[in-house]
Amino acid sequence: MKTTETRVKQNPRPSDELPYRPDQVEAKWQARWAERHTNEPDLDRAARPFYNLMMFPYPSAEGLHVGNMFAFTGADTYGRFKRLQGFDVFEPIGFDAFGIHSENYAIKVGINPAELIPRNIENFRRQLRRIGGMFDWRHELSTTDPKYYKWTQWIFLQLLKAGKAYKKAAAVNWCPKDKTVLANEQVINGRCERCDSLVEQRFLSQWFFRITDYADRLLADLDDKSKMDWSESTVLAQRNWLGRSEGAELVFSGAAGQEGRGAANVTLTLSAAKGKGPKPRETGIRVFTTRPDTIFGATFMVLAPENPLVDAFTTDDRRAEVDAYRKMVAAKDLVSRKVGEREKTGVFTGGFVTNPATGQSIPVWIADYVLMEYGTGAIMAVPGHDQRDFEFARRYRLPIVRVVAPRSPDESSRAGRGIADPDVPLEEAYTENEQGVLVHSGQFDGLTVPEAKRAVTAWLAERGAGKATINYRLHDWTISRQRYWGPPIPIIYCDEHGAVPVPEKDLPVELPIIEDFRPDDSGISPLARHESWYHVPCPVCGKQGRRETDVSDTFLDSAWYHLRYPSTEFDDRPFDPARTRKWLPVDSYIGGNEHAVLHLLYARFVTMVLHDLGHLHFDEPYRKFRAHGTIVKDGAKMSKSRGNVVIPDEYIAQWGADTFRMYLMFLGPFQEGGDFRDEGISGPRRFLEKVWALVGDAIRTSHDKIPHNVLVKYHQTVKRVTEGMEQLHYNTSIAALMEFVNTLREEACTSPAMVEGLVLMLAPFAPHFTSESWERLGHDTSIFEARWPEWDEALVVEDQVEVVIQVSGKTRGRVSVPRGAEQGAVLAAAQEDAAVRRFTEGKEVRKVVYVPNRLLNLVVG
RNA sequence: GCCCGGGUGGCGAAAUCGGUAGACGCAAGGGACUUAAAAUCCCUUGGGGGCAACCCCGUGCGGGUUCGAGUCCCGCCCCGGGCACCA
């Protein structure tokens, strides 16, 4: 049994012990890695390729902050771990330098972003080198490089060719300050994500990508573990964003201005506003509902104010009021309309439709709580069972009918299907799904809600009034930006030939350097002011045409950068087929969960389209994705406005990159992030000093004696660290290494074998320090050419184990017994224990619970 | 409102197929060395009681299951993030 006696032996350091000088060590190794191309795998001949990707930064003027460093260090640590496991790790880096961030900053300081960005990038390079990232700088890329965005434009053309890009006039979110269209996802609570101003609604002609065509695949793959091993939180965020709803599309036939019964149906033509192409002659109003079972309670219809059907249903006497309401709604932005629990407003159109279930004529209203972008832009209102419809019905005194009632708690009613209070007036909508039973619904009375959903849908389908369908919350992706700083969308407009794609041979459509790159509120990109750029011949007929002046969304740049990295040296193709086959899909991708939806969804979509077009052999880009946590300062996200941004440079200068890296990784769980408090940084530094001294001891030692308990601790450490690395539990891996160092010191063990193992396991965290240590230990090849240590399971377990003795569940003592001891032996030992005796004396032991090698619980009466 | 995380010492955190709560680190206190300081090394450090051996309490709150709960179940509270009139 281990004694508690102190066995620390002082190891007086020789006075000539080399001090640990991080500044010198780090400069030395960074230079050497560059000279020896240590971080540049042979992309064509690598035997075990491993593509280690991290989200590339936007090169801000401020440089990398601590949060970026945390993310990159965590990803780099993983890459280095994989390298030590024998993989040929490709770890590229680049810059996401287009976009509104850069442009806004450029406007602020009055310098063209084309001039500004290279400076920022230079600063980023310096910082990324300084932190010791294992980057393959041969393959650096910037999205603003014409050699890069040539292919971004090419991708646009591929989507166009595949019918996945289209143009339509649409209500868009307009930021009056940034003077640009915003994607819905860039609008936060009715305000611009970037400048916080209130967003308005405008109608502009926009390019869209048909991501909705892929909604089902994007959703299905999330469950396919063979394609996607992703952080659960990210998968959930995507699933919610896609927003699949099962339900039915139902048709309510009707006629404008006429009382429904017997009136001839008007034939209406839906415009292509939904982007699904022209709909031939549609009759009545189509709605999407998840509750077809409640159709008997549909007492009115509501159209979105923008719905093109509104005109047809509006009667002359109601037209003035309807038009006024529509105008009022259009003045509001798209988003604030959806915010909060606003009082519902609307107007009656004068029109009626027939409820296909009841045959009753019901009025058609318009209201802004119905959104044009979702479903069909129209709903059947069931005030009894939808809270929004309920509020609307109350306000406008429309009939509220109950068609679902709770099951009776009185089980004596037949088959448990008795119904509680079917005729008590509703005080709020009854929305309970599973527990409900149909009432006032003809032949469907008595069915449960799930049963009725199926039965009613089938019944309506038979009568040609509907069909089961699935709807998604996801909208098509607006990629147009009326801005300067982005890749021009490669389209030329010709009076005769319309929108003509720029021929691939003419790519890239270079972004001209213009003096006044500020947007104005014309809604047209500043590029339109550049005459010689703007006017070009039509590629089809050669007559004068005009360039598309919109640039594409920066999310398009980042949707494919991982495809470009391995192939940056090829100017004649976006991604080389052989390279792509060897390196993609990405093996590990690490990034922030703020990109859980947009970037990661768009990248998946672009990959799917390119796959379907035959350009890629895979259709999911990132095999493994892990979301890292956020570094906060004083409990708040770091931001310039809060003034709590921590710049890492001074910490690195003072403590060294390795100490800083270790501090960040030790701070807390990598996937959770944490609060940056620099008090703790001396801990990792002291730890490195101790290891430095141990390396010195190992060099001087002439024998390699390893006490058994040290050997056991070593194998336990290898196991714990290895398992921690794979799960990105860096903080506990470091803790395990610290424990091992404590053991070596307590046991005065200077075994070179033990110290080498330690140094190897430390290498992913402290690459410079361990490179130097490895050299001091007598190796003339890089530590990253060496192999990660393995553990012997037989040596992980100890021969003697401590078994806890409990009396009635309370710990009263512990005994040391050989591993695998029988209950009887442990019991005998336990009864020797004074404390155990005291608590069991004179009492009957009713029961004994024995967990081998763990505990023995004596339950007394 | 809905969906995710998360609440454990003075602080960052460990431990979740239920089995010694607080590993590892920071900070703090005491000591050694030193003319002194720094550095380094040693000891103490969840709260309470006791001279001590030891004892009681303790993982956001209230219940429950169990020989045994930080961990599982039910009902809440608080913090962080995301979504939000999605039919």
Short mmCIF file of C-alpha atoms in Angstrom, two decimals, chain A residues 412-574:
data_model
loop_
_atom_site.label_atom_id
_atom_site.label_comp_id
_atom_site.label_asym_id
_atom_site.label_seq_id
_atom_site.Cartn_x
_atom_site.Cartn_y
_atom_site.Cartn_z
CA SER A 412 -65.28 4.45 -17.74
CA SER A 413 -66.45 6.10 -20.92
CA ARG A 414 -66.10 3.66 -23.73
CA ALA A 415 -62.66 2.62 -24.78
CA GLY A 416 -61.20 5.57 -22.95
CA ARG A 417 -62.43 7.79 -25.69
CA GLY A 418 -64.88 9.77 -23.72
CA ILE A 419 -64.58 13.43 -24.41
CA ALA A 420 -64.39 16.17 -21.88
CA ASP A 421 -66.63 19.18 -22.32
CA PRO A 422 -66.92 19.42 -26.10
CA ASP A 423 -69.09 22.50 -25.95
CA VAL A 424 -67.51 24.65 -23.28
CA PRO A 425 -66.42 27.92 -24.96
CA LEU A 426 -62.70 28.20 -25.51
CA GLU A 427 -60.77 30.80 -23.60
CA GLU A 428 -57.69 30.16 -25.65
CA ALA A 429 -56.80 27.91 -28.54
CA TYR A 430 -56.65 24.25 -27.60
CA THR A 431 -53.45 23.14 -29.27
CA GLU A 432 -52.81 19.83 -27.54
CA ASN A 433 -51.93 17.30 -30.15
CA GLU A 434 -51.52 13.81 -28.79
CA GLN A 435 -54.20 13.98 -26.15
CA GLY A 436 -56.92 15.39 -28.38
CA VAL A 437 -60.00 13.69 -29.83
CA LEU A 438 -62.08 15.04 -32.72
CA VAL A 439 -65.55 16.49 -32.17
CA HIS A 440 -67.97 18.32 -34.48
CA SER A 441 -66.14 16.74 -37.38
CA GLY A 442 -68.72 14.49 -38.98
CA GLN A 443 -67.60 10.93 -39.52
CA PHE A 444 -64.22 11.67 -37.92
CA ASP A 445 -65.63 12.32 -34.44
CA GLY A 446 -63.88 10.22 -31.86
CA LEU A 447 -60.64 9.78 -33.73
CA THR A 448 -57.48 10.89 -32.00
CA VAL A 449 -55.57 13.76 -33.57
CA PRO A 450 -52.85 11.56 -35.12
CA GLU A 451 -55.48 9.20 -36.53
CA ALA A 452 -57.55 12.06 -37.83
CA LYS A 453 -54.59 13.71 -39.55
CA ARG A 454 -54.21 10.66 -41.73
CA ALA A 455 -57.90 9.98 -42.20
CA VAL A 456 -58.92 13.53 -43.04
CA THR A 457 -56.05 13.98 -45.49
CA ALA A 458 -56.96 10.75 -47.27
CA TRP A 459 -60.61 11.74 -47.40
CA LEU A 460 -59.85 15.18 -48.83
CA ALA A 461 -57.38 13.72 -51.32
CA GLU A 462 -60.07 11.40 -52.61
CA ARG A 463 -62.26 14.40 -53.22
CA GLY A 464 -59.46 16.26 -54.98
CA ALA A 465 -59.16 18.83 -52.24
CA GLY A 466 -55.67 18.15 -50.99
CA LYS A 467 -52.74 15.88 -50.48
CA ALA A 468 -50.18 15.05 -47.81
CA THR A 469 -47.06 17.15 -48.16
CA ILE A 470 -43.95 18.34 -46.43
CA ASN A 471 -42.89 21.91 -45.97
CA TYR A 472 -39.56 23.44 -44.99
CA ARG A 473 -38.80 26.64 -43.20
CA LEU A 474 -35.65 27.09 -45.27
CA HIS A 475 -35.75 29.82 -47.93
CA ASP A 476 -33.75 30.13 -51.09
CA TRP A 477 -30.38 31.80 -50.69
CA THR A 478 -30.16 35.40 -51.92
CA ILE A 479 -26.63 35.83 -53.12
CA SER A 480 -26.86 39.32 -54.67
CA ARG A 481 -25.19 42.19 -52.86
CA GLN A 482 -25.46 45.75 -54.13
CA ARG A 483 -21.94 46.39 -53.01
CA TYR A 484 -18.43 46.92 -54.20
CA TRP A 485 -16.20 44.55 -52.27
CA GLY A 486 -17.04 41.14 -53.66
CA PRO A 487 -16.70 38.98 -56.75
CA PRO A 488 -18.82 40.45 -59.57
CA ILE A 489 -21.59 38.09 -60.59
CA PRO A 490 -20.55 36.93 -64.09
CA ILE A 491 -23.58 37.96 -66.11
CA ILE A 492 -23.99 40.37 -69.02
CA TYR A 493 -27.37 41.85 -69.88
CA CYS A 494 -28.22 42.23 -73.52
CA ASP A 495 -31.36 43.89 -74.84
CA GLU A 496 -31.82 41.03 -77.19
CA HIS A 497 -30.52 38.02 -75.27
CA GLY A 498 -31.37 38.93 -71.73
CA ALA A 499 -29.13 37.70 -68.93
CA VAL A 500 -26.20 36.03 -70.63
CA PRO A 501 -23.60 34.14 -68.58
CA VAL A 502 -20.03 35.32 -69.08
CA PRO A 503 -18.26 32.55 -71.01
CA GLU A 504 -15.97 30.52 -68.76
CA LYS A 505 -12.97 31.43 -70.86
CA ASP A 506 -13.53 35.09 -70.00
CA LEU A 507 -13.34 34.52 -66.25
CA PRO A 508 -12.50 36.12 -63.97
CA VAL A 509 -14.66 39.16 -64.28
CA GLU A 510 -12.20 41.28 -62.39
CA LEU A 511 -13.34 43.70 -59.79
CA PRO A 512 -12.07 47.08 -60.95
CA ILE A 513 -10.27 49.37 -58.56
CA ILE A 514 -12.54 52.38 -58.32
CA GLU A 515 -12.07 55.54 -56.35
CA ASP A 516 -15.53 56.01 -55.00
CA PHE A 517 -16.58 52.62 -53.79
CA ARG A 518 -19.23 53.85 -51.38
CA PRO A 519 -22.73 52.54 -51.94
CA ASP A 520 -25.51 55.05 -52.48
CA ASP A 521 -29.16 54.45 -51.82
CA SER A 522 -30.04 53.84 -55.44
CA GLY A 523 -29.95 50.14 -54.70
CA ILE A 524 -27.40 49.77 -57.48
CA SER A 525 -23.84 48.70 -56.84
CA PRO A 526 -21.10 51.36 -57.13
CA LEU A 527 -19.73 49.26 -59.97
CA ALA A 528 -22.41 50.71 -62.26
CA ARG A 529 -20.57 54.02 -62.10
CA HIS A 530 -17.48 52.53 -63.72
CA GLU A 531 -18.38 53.15 -67.36
CA SER A 532 -15.66 51.20 -69.14
CA TRP A 533 -16.22 48.21 -66.93
CA TYR A 534 -19.98 48.41 -67.05
CA HIS A 535 -20.42 48.48 -70.83
CA VAL A 536 -19.32 45.30 -72.55
CA PRO A 537 -20.34 43.48 -75.68
CA CYS A 538 -22.93 40.78 -75.38
CA PRO A 539 -21.17 37.40 -75.59
CA VAL A 540 -23.90 36.13 -77.90
CA CYS A 541 -24.40 38.91 -80.45
CA GLY A 542 -21.58 41.34 -79.78
CA LYS A 543 -23.90 44.30 -79.43
CA GLN A 544 -23.38 46.52 -76.46
CA GLY A 545 -24.51 45.01 -73.22
CA ARG A 546 -24.26 45.85 -69.53
CA ARG A 547 -22.57 43.92 -66.79
CA GLU A 548 -24.39 42.65 -63.76
CA THR A 549 -23.29 45.09 -61.12
CA ASP A 550 -24.16 43.02 -58.07
CA VAL A 551 -21.39 41.11 -56.37
CA SER A 552 -21.96 37.79 -54.68
CA ASP A 553 -22.45 37.07 -51.00
CA THR A 554 -19.25 36.43 -49.08
CA PHE A 555 -20.77 33.16 -47.92
CA LEU A 556 -20.33 31.92 -51.47
CA ASP A 557 -16.58 32.53 -51.18
CA SER A 558 -16.39 30.46 -48.04
CA ALA A 559 -18.71 27.73 -49.31
CA TRP A 560 -15.94 26.14 -51.33
CA TYR A 561 -12.53 27.31 -50.02
CA HIS A 562 -11.76 23.86 -48.63
CA LEU A 563 -11.94 22.58 -52.22
CA ARG A 564 -9.36 25.09 -53.36
CA TYR A 565 -6.64 24.65 -50.74
CA PRO A 566 -5.10 21.45 -52.08
CA SER A 567 -5.11 22.84 -55.62
CA THR A 568 -3.98 26.45 -55.22
CA GLU A 569 -1.15 26.09 -57.70
CA PHE A 570 -3.44 25.21 -60.60
CA ASP A 571 -4.67 28.24 -62.50
CA ASP A 572 -6.64 26.31 -65.09
CA ARG A 573 -8.97 24.42 -62.80
CA PRO A 574 -10.76 25.15 -59.53
#
